Amino acid sequence: MSSNPTFKLISFSICPYVQRPRIVLLEKHIEHEIEYIDLQHPPVWFHEISPLEKVPVLVVNGEALFESMPISEYLDEITPGSLYPEDPFRKAQHRAWIEFGNDMLGQHFALASAKDEKEFKKARGTLAERLDTLEDVLGAGPYFAGKAFGMVDVVYAPLFRFTRELQRLIGVELVTDETPKVAAWAAQLLERPAVVAAVPASFSEDYVAFLRRLGGVASQRLA
Ligand SMILES: N[C@@H](CCC(=O)N[C@@H](CS)C(=O)NCC(=O)O)C(=O)O
């Protein structure tokens, strides 16, 4: 690899997985380009560089890397400082909570796409349980592991962007005063400059279009 690699992130405007490497790129001041593609009509070249046909893909000096966590960890490793704790056990714990966050993103999709009230309530209930669990593991903050912003924060920021949008758009309250540590954590993450800048200006509009495309209960509740 050349000493000055070039980076291009292949993206989709509302994708929470794309936001992970984008946040790391911004946090670590790595120069990069972004190319947004239409996932419903992906360009032919995308099939060649994305074995699972998913974003994100990071093109490094013309070579493609897929999957959000390997990409984010790679970017973290090639720059000074680490978004993970040094201790292997703590690092493994952080990775486990990242997996918990992946599950929550799945529950967010279940909520956003629920076809009837029963499915909607079930997904909402599961998300509320997961938030209770997080409340129990969070410390004094402001971030997941205390004062330092880390990879777990990178992963949960896009999730909290969704919960904030759902509250604003359809009044579903997920992050509330009942989980005050989670609420403070979410607020802190959503104010962080790299998190704010991780999505395009069209994010809210694109999220509404996404909910409408899913055509579920959430879309019926939109104004
Ligand atoms: N495990 C993958 C998940 C990425 C993912 O699901 N991306 C979605 C967009 S948010 C995608 O590209 N979907 C296209 C498809 O499934 O056809 C990662 O962490 O990068």
XYZ file of N, CA and C and ligand atoms in Angstrom:
689
model
N 0.835 -1.206 0.000
C 0.000 0.000 0.000
C 0.871 1.258 0.000
N 0.492 2.257 -0.831
C 1.298 3.474 -0.893
C 1.168 4.233 0.421
N 2.131 5.129 0.683
C 2.110 5.820 1.976
C 0.942 6.802 2.080
N 0.421 7.234 0.939
C -0.720 8.144 0.982
C -1.923 7.532 0.279
N -2.598 6.611 0.934
C -3.711 5.944 0.250
C -4.861 6.906 -0.032
N -5.624 6.609 -1.080
C -6.827 7.389 -1.360
C -8.030 6.554 -0.942
N -9.009 7.231 -0.395
C -10.186 6.534 0.130
C -11.457 7.056 -0.531
N -12.287 6.100 -0.960
C -13.618 6.485 -1.458
C -14.646 5.578 -0.799
N -15.625 6.200 -0.145
C -16.650 5.427 0.555
C -17.904 5.354 -0.315
N -18.283 4.128 -0.644
C -19.501 3.934 -1.437
C -20.675 3.839 -0.452
N -21.644 4.710 -0.661
C -22.624 4.994 0.381
C -24.060 5.001 -0.131
N -24.953 4.999 0.855
C -26.387 5.161 0.587
C -26.884 6.100 1.677
N -27.699 7.082 1.299
C -27.899 8.233 2.197
C -28.349 7.880 3.610
N -29.278 6.938 3.788
C -29.787 6.730 5.158
C -29.187 5.493 5.818
N -28.220 4.840 5.167
C -27.722 3.567 5.703
C -26.942 3.767 7.021
N -27.387 3.095 8.090
C -26.693 3.250 9.370
C -25.300 2.617 9.358
N -25.117 1.597 8.519
C -23.811 0.917 8.469
C -22.774 1.802 7.777
N -23.223 2.555 6.781
C -22.324 3.490 6.088
C -21.843 4.579 7.045
N -22.730 4.973 7.958
C -22.366 6.058 8.884
C -21.179 5.669 9.768
N -20.998 4.363 10.001
C -19.890 3.946 10.885
C -18.531 4.376 10.321
N -18.145 3.871 9.128
C -16.841 4.323 8.598
C -16.796 5.814 8.322
N -17.936 6.385 7.978
C -17.940 7.837 7.707
C -17.607 8.614 8.989
N -18.170 8.170 10.113
C -17.864 8.826 11.394
C -16.379 8.649 11.721
N -15.866 7.434 11.489
C -14.437 7.204 11.790
C -13.568 8.087 10.882
N -13.905 8.151 9.603
C -13.135 9.000 8.677
C -13.103 10.446 9.176
N -14.262 10.920 9.639
C -14.342 12.310 10.098
C -13.633 12.493 11.442
N -13.875 11.556 12.365
C -13.220 11.647 13.680
C -11.706 11.659 13.549
N -11.214 10.850 12.582
C -9.764 10.682 12.473
C -9.155 11.576 11.386
N -9.969 12.500 10.913
C -9.496 13.498 9.936
C -8.817 12.844 8.739
N -9.450 11.842 8.197
C -8.895 11.160 7.024
C -9.584 11.741 5.780
N -8.769 12.223 4.884
C -9.322 12.775 3.645
C -10.015 11.669 2.856
N -11.185 11.939 2.320
C -11.897 10.887 1.577
C -12.937 11.490 0.640
N -13.349 10.631 -0.284
C -14.464 11.002 -1.161
C -15.650 10.115 -0.799
N -16.843 10.580 -1.163
C -18.024 9.737 -0.940
C -18.768 9.635 -2.255
N -19.228 8.437 -2.554
C -20.110 8.300 -3.718
C -21.401 7.643 -3.250
N -22.497 8.381 -3.409
C -23.796 7.826 -3.047
C -24.350 7.064 -4.234
N -24.879 5.866 -3.961
C -25.498 5.115 -5.054
C -26.961 4.854 -4.696
N -27.738 4.534 -5.721
C -29.142 4.194 -5.515
C -29.190 2.678 -5.328
N -29.483 2.251 -4.107
C -29.446 0.807 -3.840
C -30.538 0.035 -4.578
N -31.574 0.757 -4.983
C -32.626 0.055 -5.743
C -32.207 -0.187 -7.191
N -31.317 0.680 -7.659
C -30.774 0.527 -9.018
C -29.262 0.696 -8.969
N -28.557 -0.260 -8.344
C -27.107 -0.075 -8.202
C -26.386 -0.138 -9.540
N -25.312 0.647 -9.678
C -24.551 0.589 -10.929
C -23.875 -0.782 -11.102
N -23.573 -1.129 -12.329
C -22.996 -2.448 -12.620
C -21.699 -2.670 -11.852
N -20.844 -1.641 -11.785
C -19.549 -1.795 -11.104
C -19.707 -2.161 -9.641
N -20.858 -1.791 -9.039
C -21.058 -2.071 -7.612
C -21.075 -3.584 -7.358
N -21.702 -4.348 -8.252
C -21.756 -5.809 -8.073
C -20.352 -6.403 -8.048
N -19.466 -5.775 -8.796
C -18.094 -6.310 -8.878
C -17.272 -6.051 -7.613
N -17.613 -4.996 -6.878
C -16.785 -4.670 -5.699
C -17.459 -5.021 -4.378
N -18.734 -5.415 -4.419
C -19.442 -5.688 -3.168
C -20.033 -7.097 -3.197
N -19.295 -8.070 -2.663
C -19.734 -9.471 -2.770
C -21.130 -9.721 -2.208
N -21.531 -8.951 -1.185
C -22.878 -9.136 -0.626
C -23.869 -8.121 -1.213
N -23.385 -7.324 -2.151
C -24.176 -6.277 -2.805
C -24.742 -5.288 -1.794
N -23.924 -4.994 -0.782
C -24.346 -4.056 0.244
C -23.340 -2.931 0.380
N -23.830 -1.798 0.865
C -22.938 -0.717 1.283
C -22.791 -0.822 2.792
N -21.696 -0.343 3.369
C -20.622 0.407 2.734
C -19.584 -0.482 2.064
N -18.910 0.152 1.079
C -17.662 -0.398 0.540
C -16.660 0.758 0.608
N -15.460 0.444 1.044
C -14.413 1.466 1.029
C -13.415 1.077 -0.051
N -13.200 1.984 -0.992
C -12.219 1.717 -2.037
C -10.911 2.405 -1.629
N -9.901 1.564 -1.403
C -8.604 2.061 -0.927
C -7.594 1.858 -2.049
N -7.130 2.944 -2.611
C -6.208 2.873 -3.759
C -6.754 1.937 -4.837
N -8.044 2.004 -5.057
C -8.652 1.191 -6.120
C -9.032 -0.216 -5.691
N -8.707 -0.589 -4.440
C -9.043 -1.948 -3.972
C -10.209 -1.864 -2.985
N -11.161 -2.782 -3.127
C -12.382 -2.650 -2.337
C -12.345 -3.458 -1.050
N -12.928 -2.844 -0.015
C -13.080 -3.502 1.280
C -14.562 -3.391 1.625
N -15.182 -4.515 2.034
C -16.615 -4.448 2.360
C -16.862 -4.783 3.821
N -18.071 -4.504 4.294
C -18.537 -4.701 5.675
C -18.094 -3.549 6.594
N -19.091 -2.979 7.253
C -18.843 -1.744 8.023
C -17.816 -1.892 9.142
N -17.845 -3.008 9.879
C -16.915 -3.084 11.017
C -15.466 -3.313 10.585
N -15.197 -4.268 9.671
C -13.804 -4.370 9.186
C -13.288 -3.051 8.599
N -14.167 -2.339 7.888
C -13.724 -1.054 7.314
C -13.406 -0.055 8.438
N -14.326 0.040 9.408
C -14.143 1.025 10.488
C -12.906 0.694 11.318
N -12.713 -0.602 11.581
C -11.561 -0.998 12.395
C -10.248 -0.761 11.624
N -10.274 -1.006 10.329
C -9.093 -0.745 9.503
C -8.726 0.747 9.584
N -9.728 1.604 9.410
C -9.467 3.051 9.444
C -8.937 3.477 10.813
N -9.476 2.833 11.841
C -9.008 3.139 13.205
C -7.552 2.714 13.371
N -7.233 1.549 12.828
C -5.880 0.998 13.032
C -4.790 1.743 12.272
N -5.151 2.360 11.153
C -4.093 3.030 10.365
C -3.874 4.479 10.811
N -4.587 4.890 11.843
C -4.453 6.271 12.321
C -4.079 6.264 13.810
N -3.485 7.348 14.285
C -3.079 7.376 15.696
C -4.265 7.294 16.653
N -4.019 6.663 17.802
C -5.068 6.507 18.807
C -5.986 5.369 18.416
N -6.737 4.850 19.400
C -7.652 3.770 19.059
C -9.028 4.043 19.630
N -10.031 3.646 18.867
C -11.415 3.806 19.322
C -11.856 2.618 20.185
N -10.920 1.703 20.443
C -11.195 0.559 21.321
C -10.305 0.652 22.553
N -10.741 0.027 23.665
C -9.831 -0.047 24.806
C -8.676 -0.991 24.488
N -7.569 -0.806 25.171
C -6.384 -1.631 24.908
C -6.546 -3.052 25.451
N -7.141 -3.153 26.620
C -7.277 -4.451 27.281
C -8.135 -5.405 26.428
N -7.612 -6.613 26.114
C -8.339 -7.518 25.213
C -9.739 -7.895 25.703
N -9.891 -8.066 27.025
C -11.222 -8.419 27.530
C -12.201 -7.260 27.333
N -11.766 -6.053 27.678
C -12.635 -4.861 27.490
C -12.955 -4.674 26.005
N -11.945 -4.915 25.163
C -12.164 -4.758 23.718
C -13.228 -5.762 23.237
N -13.103 -6.996 23.731
C -14.090 -8.020 23.359
C -15.478 -7.616 23.854
N -15.544 -7.046 25.050
C -16.844 -6.571 25.561
C -17.418 -5.496 24.645
N -16.586 -4.581 24.214
C -17.080 -3.525 23.322
C -17.611 -4.125 22.028
N -16.913 -5.132 21.513
C -17.383 -5.768 20.276
C -18.727 -6.467 20.507
N -18.872 -7.028 21.709
C -20.139 -7.687 22.021
C -21.282 -6.660 22.046
N -21.034 -5.482 22.613
C -22.087 -4.452 22.636
C -22.343 -3.896 21.242
N -21.344 -3.983 20.391
C -21.562 -3.590 18.989
C -22.549 -4.583 18.353
N -22.391 -5.857 18.674
C -23.322 -6.863 18.159
C -24.733 -6.601 18.697
N -24.811 -6.190 19.942
C -26.098 -5.817 20.534
C -26.724 -4.658 19.731
N -25.879 -3.722 19.338
C -26.342 -2.600 18.507
C -26.821 -3.071 17.140
N -26.160 -4.089 16.599
C -26.614 -4.638 15.309
C -28.015 -5.210 15.456
N -28.235 -5.912 16.566
C -29.561 -6.466 16.817
C -30.587 -5.331 16.920
N -30.213 -4.246 17.579
C -31.156 -3.121 17.716
C -31.480 -2.498 16.368
N -30.494 -2.480 15.466
C -30.783 -1.953 14.123
C -31.791 -2.855 13.421
N -31.664 -4.167 13.666
C -32.647 -5.112 13.111
C -34.038 -4.829 13.676
N -34.101 -4.510 14.960
C -35.400 -4.192 15.586
C -35.952 -2.867 15.048
N -35.042 -1.936 14.769
C -35.495 -0.673 14.169
C -36.151 -0.960 12.820
N -35.536 -1.850 12.046
C -36.113 -2.173 10.736
C -37.466 -2.865 10.913
N -37.545 -3.758 11.933
C -38.816 -4.446 12.185
C -39.913 -3.434 12.520
N -39.551 -2.406 13.265
C -40.521 -1.363 13.636
C -40.908 -0.526 12.408
N -39.890 -0.125 11.653
C -40.137 0.737 10.492
C -40.960 0.023 9.420
N -40.856 -1.302 9.370
C -41.529 -2.039 8.286
C -42.753 -2.815 8.772
N -43.066 -2.741 10.091
C -44.171 -3.545 10.644
C -45.449 -3.347 9.833
N -46.061 -4.470 9.475
C -47.231 -4.390 8.580
C -48.533 -4.192 9.348
N -48.535 -4.535 10.635
C -49.754 -4.311 11.424
C -49.377 -3.865 12.837
N -50.404 -3.473 13.595
C -50.169 -2.929 14.942
C -49.456 -3.932 15.845
N -49.794 -5.238 15.669
C -49.200 -6.259 16.533
C -47.677 -6.316 16.324
N -47.278 -6.351 15.053
C -45.838 -6.383 14.732
C -45.151 -5.106 15.220
N -45.852 -3.988 15.034
C -45.294 -2.689 15.426
C -45.035 -2.662 16.933
N -46.051 -3.112 17.696
C -45.934 -3.115 19.161
C -44.823 -4.042 19.627
N -44.721 -5.190 18.937
C -43.702 -6.172 19.322
C -42.295 -5.564 19.145
N -42.059 -4.967 17.986
C -40.730 -4.390 17.723
C -40.452 -3.230 18.678
N -41.484 -2.429 18.933
C -41.318 -1.304 19.851
C -40.976 -1.810 21.262
N -41.669 -2.881 21.672
C -41.422 -3.479 22.989
C -40.008 -4.027 23.089
N -39.555 -4.698 22.031
C -38.191 -5.257 22.054
C -37.165 -4.130 22.122
N -37.387 -3.075 21.352
C -36.447 -1.945 21.404
C -36.421 -1.324 22.798
N -37.593 -1.207 23.412
C -37.659 -0.632 24.778
C -36.885 -1.521 25.758
N -37.023 -2.840 25.601
C -36.262 -3.759 26.484
C -34.766 -3.586 26.287
N -34.355 -3.476 25.028
C -32.919 -3.316 24.733
C -32.391 -2.004 25.336
N -33.217 -0.961 25.275
C -32.794 0.323 25.850
C -32.671 0.214 27.364
N -33.567 -0.548 27.992
C -33.460 -0.787 29.449
C -32.151 -1.494 29.773
N -31.810 -2.481 28.942
C -30.551 -3.215 29.166
C -29.362 -2.262 29.071
N -29.394 -1.393 28.065
C -28.297 -0.429 27.917
C -28.219 0.494 29.131
N -29.389 0.896 29.619
C -29.417 1.791 30.796
C -28.636 1.164 31.957
N -28.789 -0.154 32.096
C -28.125 -0.842 33.205
C -26.604 -0.936 33.036
N -26.128 -0.908 31.795
C -24.668 -1.066 31.621
C -23.929 0.270 31.483
N -24.688 1.343 31.226
C -24.005 2.629 31.044
C -23.473 3.163 32.373
N -22.328 3.829 32.289
C -21.751 4.444 33.488
C -22.090 5.930 33.527
N -21.116 6.717 34.001
C -21.361 8.145 34.197
C -21.304 8.949 32.892
N -20.881 8.307 31.810
C -20.818 8.990 30.526
C -19.651 9.957 30.432
N -19.676 10.852 29.477
C -20.782 11.082 28.555
C -20.899 10.021 27.448
N -19.847 9.196 27.288
C -19.893 8.193 26.217
C -20.050 6.798 26.802
N -20.130 5.791 25.930
C -20.393 4.425 26.382
C -19.415 4.006 27.479
N -18.124 4.287 27.241
C -17.114 3.804 28.183
C -16.526 4.938 29.014
N -17.246 6.028 29.129
C -16.738 7.132 29.949
C -16.402 8.363 29.129
N -15.235 8.923 29.377
C -14.906 10.234 28.776
C -14.531 10.147 27.299
N -13.996 8.973 26.895
C -13.494 8.884 25.519
C -14.560 8.342 24.562
N -14.704 9.030 23.435
C -15.582 8.567 22.355
C -14.930 7.343 21.712
N -15.703 6.271 21.515
C -15.109 5.045 20.978
C -15.975 4.369 19.928
N -15.559 3.154 19.554
C -16.237 2.444 18.460
C -17.691 2.092 18.813
N -17.961 1.817 20.080
C -19.356 1.532 20.459
C -20.208 2.782 20.199
N -19.670 3.941 20.499
C -20.395 5.195 20.232
C -20.640 5.379 18.733
N -19.621 5.021 17.942
C -19.747 5.122 16.475
C -20.965 4.315 16.008
N -21.129 3.135 16.599
C -22.174 2.207 16.149
C -23.579 2.629 16.616
N -23.662 3.187 17.823
C -25.004 3.534 18.334
C -25.505 4.890 17.820
N -24.599 5.770 17.394
C -25.046 7.087 16.932
C -26.086 6.987 15.795
N -25.857 6.146 14.773
C -26.868 6.059 13.701
C -28.210 5.497 14.190
N -28.159 4.620 15.188
C -29.394 4.071 15.747
C -30.198 5.183 16.432
N -29.492 6.015 17.211
C -30.187 7.108 17.898
C -30.681 8.164 16.905
N -30.025 8.257 15.751
C -30.538 9.184 14.731
C -31.907 8.689 14.261
N -32.033 7.373 14.107
C -33.327 6.801 13.705
C -34.390 7.003 14.791
N -34.013 6.737 16.068
C -35.036 6.857 17.120
C -35.500 8.317 17.220
N -34.570 9.251 17.030
C -34.965 10.675 17.064
C -35.911 10.998 15.904
N -35.611 10.475 14.714
C -36.471 10.731 13.550
C -37.864 10.135 13.765
N -37.907 8.920 14.323
C -39.209 8.264 14.521
C -40.057 9.040 15.519
N -39.401 9.593 16.523
C -40.140 10.391 17.505
C -40.684 11.663 16.839
N -39.834 12.308 16.067
C -40.232 13.565 15.416
C -41.322 13.346 14.375
N -41.177 12.255 13.609
C -42.075 12.052 12.469
C -43.399 11.408 12.848
N -43.343 10.405 13.740
C -44.592 9.685 14.035
C -44.892 9.609 15.537
N -44.112 10.346 16.319
C -44.401 10.459 17.750
C -44.139 9.202 18.563
N -43.396 8.248 18.012
C -43.114 7.051 18.803
C -41.928 7.338 19.731
N -42.190 7.210 21.028
C -41.165 7.581 22.000
C -40.367 6.363 22.397
N -39.105 6.348 22.059
C -38.251 5.204 22.378
C -37.221 5.588 23.432
N -36.468 6.636 23.163
C -35.477 7.111 24.136
C -36.160 8.194 24.970
N -36.481 7.852 26.221
C -37.260 8.767 27.066
C -36.558 8.979 28.404
N -37.224 9.738 29.271
C -36.674 9.993 30.621
C -36.644 8.728 31.458
N -37.354 7.687 31.003
C -37.328 6.431 31.770
C -35.960 5.752 31.701
N -35.191 6.083 30.675
C -33.803 5.589 30.593
C -32.887 6.829 30.484
N -32.719 7.539 31.615
C -32.014 8.839 31.553
C -30.571 8.764 31.079
N -29.879 7.649 31.405
C -28.483 7.563 30.956
C -28.432 7.378 29.444
N -29.348 6.552 28.938
C -29.397 6.357 27.477
C -29.759 7.686 26.809
N -30.721 8.403 27.398
C -31.153 9.674 26.800
C -29.988 10.671 26.745
N -29.207 10.721 27.827
C -28.065 11.659 27.857
C -26.996 11.228 26.856
N -26.790 9.919 26.762
C -25.802 9.379 25.821
C -26.217 9.716 24.378
N -27.481 9.452 24.073
C -27.982 9.707 22.714
C -27.835 11.187 22.363
N -28.197 12.053 23.308
C -28.121 13.505 23.041
C -26.668 13.915 22.772
N -25.773 13.359 23.573
C -24.350 13.671 23.418
C -23.841 13.226 22.035
N -24.220 12.005 21.654
C -23.757 11.471 20.360
C -24.306 12.304 19.204
N -25.586 12.650 19.296
C -26.211 13.344 18.163
C -25.726 14.780 17.986
N -24.994 15.270 18.990
C -24.413 16.621 18.882
C -22.972 16.586 18.392
N -22.388 15.420 18.407
C -20.956 15.314 18.064
C -20.757 15.699 16.582
N -19.820 16.615 16.300
C -19.685 17.103 14.917
C -19.546 15.993 13.859
N -18.745 14.949 14.158
C -18.565 13.891 13.146
C -19.871 13.130 12.916
N -20.682 13.027 13.947
C -21.971 12.324 13.808
C -22.936 13.204 13.006
N -22.964 14.492 13.334
C -23.845 15.417 12.614
C -23.500 15.390 11.117
N -22.194 15.409 10.823
C -21.753 15.515 9.425
C -21.765 14.182 8.676
N -22.140 13.102 9.370
C -22.002 11.770 8.750
C -23.082 11.443 7.718
N -24.126 12.268 7.679
C -25.210 11.994 6.711
C -25.398 13.208 5.808
N -25.969 13.004 4.622
C -26.194 14.158 3.743
C -27.373 15.007 4.232
N -27.484 16.220 3.695
C -28.551 17.144 4.105
C -29.936 16.554 3.831
N -29.985 15.629 2.882
C -31.282 15.048 2.494
C -31.725 13.908 3.424
N -30.995 13.664 4.505
C -31.248 12.462 5.320
C -32.730 12.330 5.742
N -33.280 13.380 6.346
C -34.650 13.274 6.884
C -35.647 12.989 5.765
N -35.488 13.724 4.691
C -36.376 13.547 3.527
C -36.236 12.109 2.971
N -35.017 11.634 2.905
C -34.768 10.280 2.382
C -35.320 9.218 3.336
N -35.269 9.507 4.627
C -35.797 8.551 5.616
C -37.316 8.460 5.493
N -37.953 9.590 5.277
C -39.413 9.592 5.072
C -39.750 8.765 3.828
N -38.986 8.970 2.764
C -39.229 8.220 1.514
C -39.037 6.719 1.765
N -38.047 6.379 2.580
C -37.778 4.979 2.921
C -38.973 4.392 3.680
N -39.482 5.135 4.668
C -40.634 4.638 5.435
C -41.838 4.451 4.510
N -42.035 5.397 3.602
C -43.179 5.279 2.671
C -43.022 4.057 1.779
N -41.788 3.816 1.339
C -41.533 2.648 0.480
C -41.836 1.354 1.227
N -41.533 1.333 2.521
C -41.795 0.118 3.306
C -43.309 -0.106 3.443
N -44.045 0.991 3.463
C -45.511 0.896 3.426
C -46.148 0.265 4.655
N -45.484 0.325 5.789
C -46.040 -0.283 6.999
C -46.788 0.709 7.866
N -47.018 0.287 9.119
C -47.750 1.121 10.077
C -47.062 2.486 10.230
N -45.715 2.481 10.299
C -44.989 3.740 10.473
C -45.311 4.705 9.342
N -45.388 4.214 8.105
C -45.662 5.107 6.974
C -47.091 5.662 7.039
N -48.009 4.834 7.589
C -49.399 5.325 7.696
C -49.503 6.431 8.741
N -48.563 6.447 9.680
C -48.615 7.470 10.738
C -47.935 8.765 10.342
N -47.288 8.769 9.168
C -46.608 9.994 8.740
C -47.657 11.063 8.405
N -47.259 12.323 8.631
C -48.217 13.421 8.336
C -48.482 13.466 6.842
N -23.365 -6.288 7.676
C -23.336 -5.195 6.752
C -24.748 -4.635 6.584
C -24.804 -3.561 5.510
C -26.227 -3.365 4.982
O -27.172 -4.072 5.361
N -26.369 -2.399 4.067
C -27.646 -2.207 3.431
C -28.030 -0.736 3.388
S -28.248 -0.049 4.988
C -27.548 -2.646 1.990
O -26.582 -2.357 1.315
N -28.564 -3.323 1.481
C -28.632 -3.703 0.122
C -29.280 -5.017 -0.079
O -29.490 -5.725 0.920
O -29.576 -5.309 -1.229
C -22.359 -4.120 7.234
O -22.186 -4.024 8.465
O -21.764 -3.430 6.407
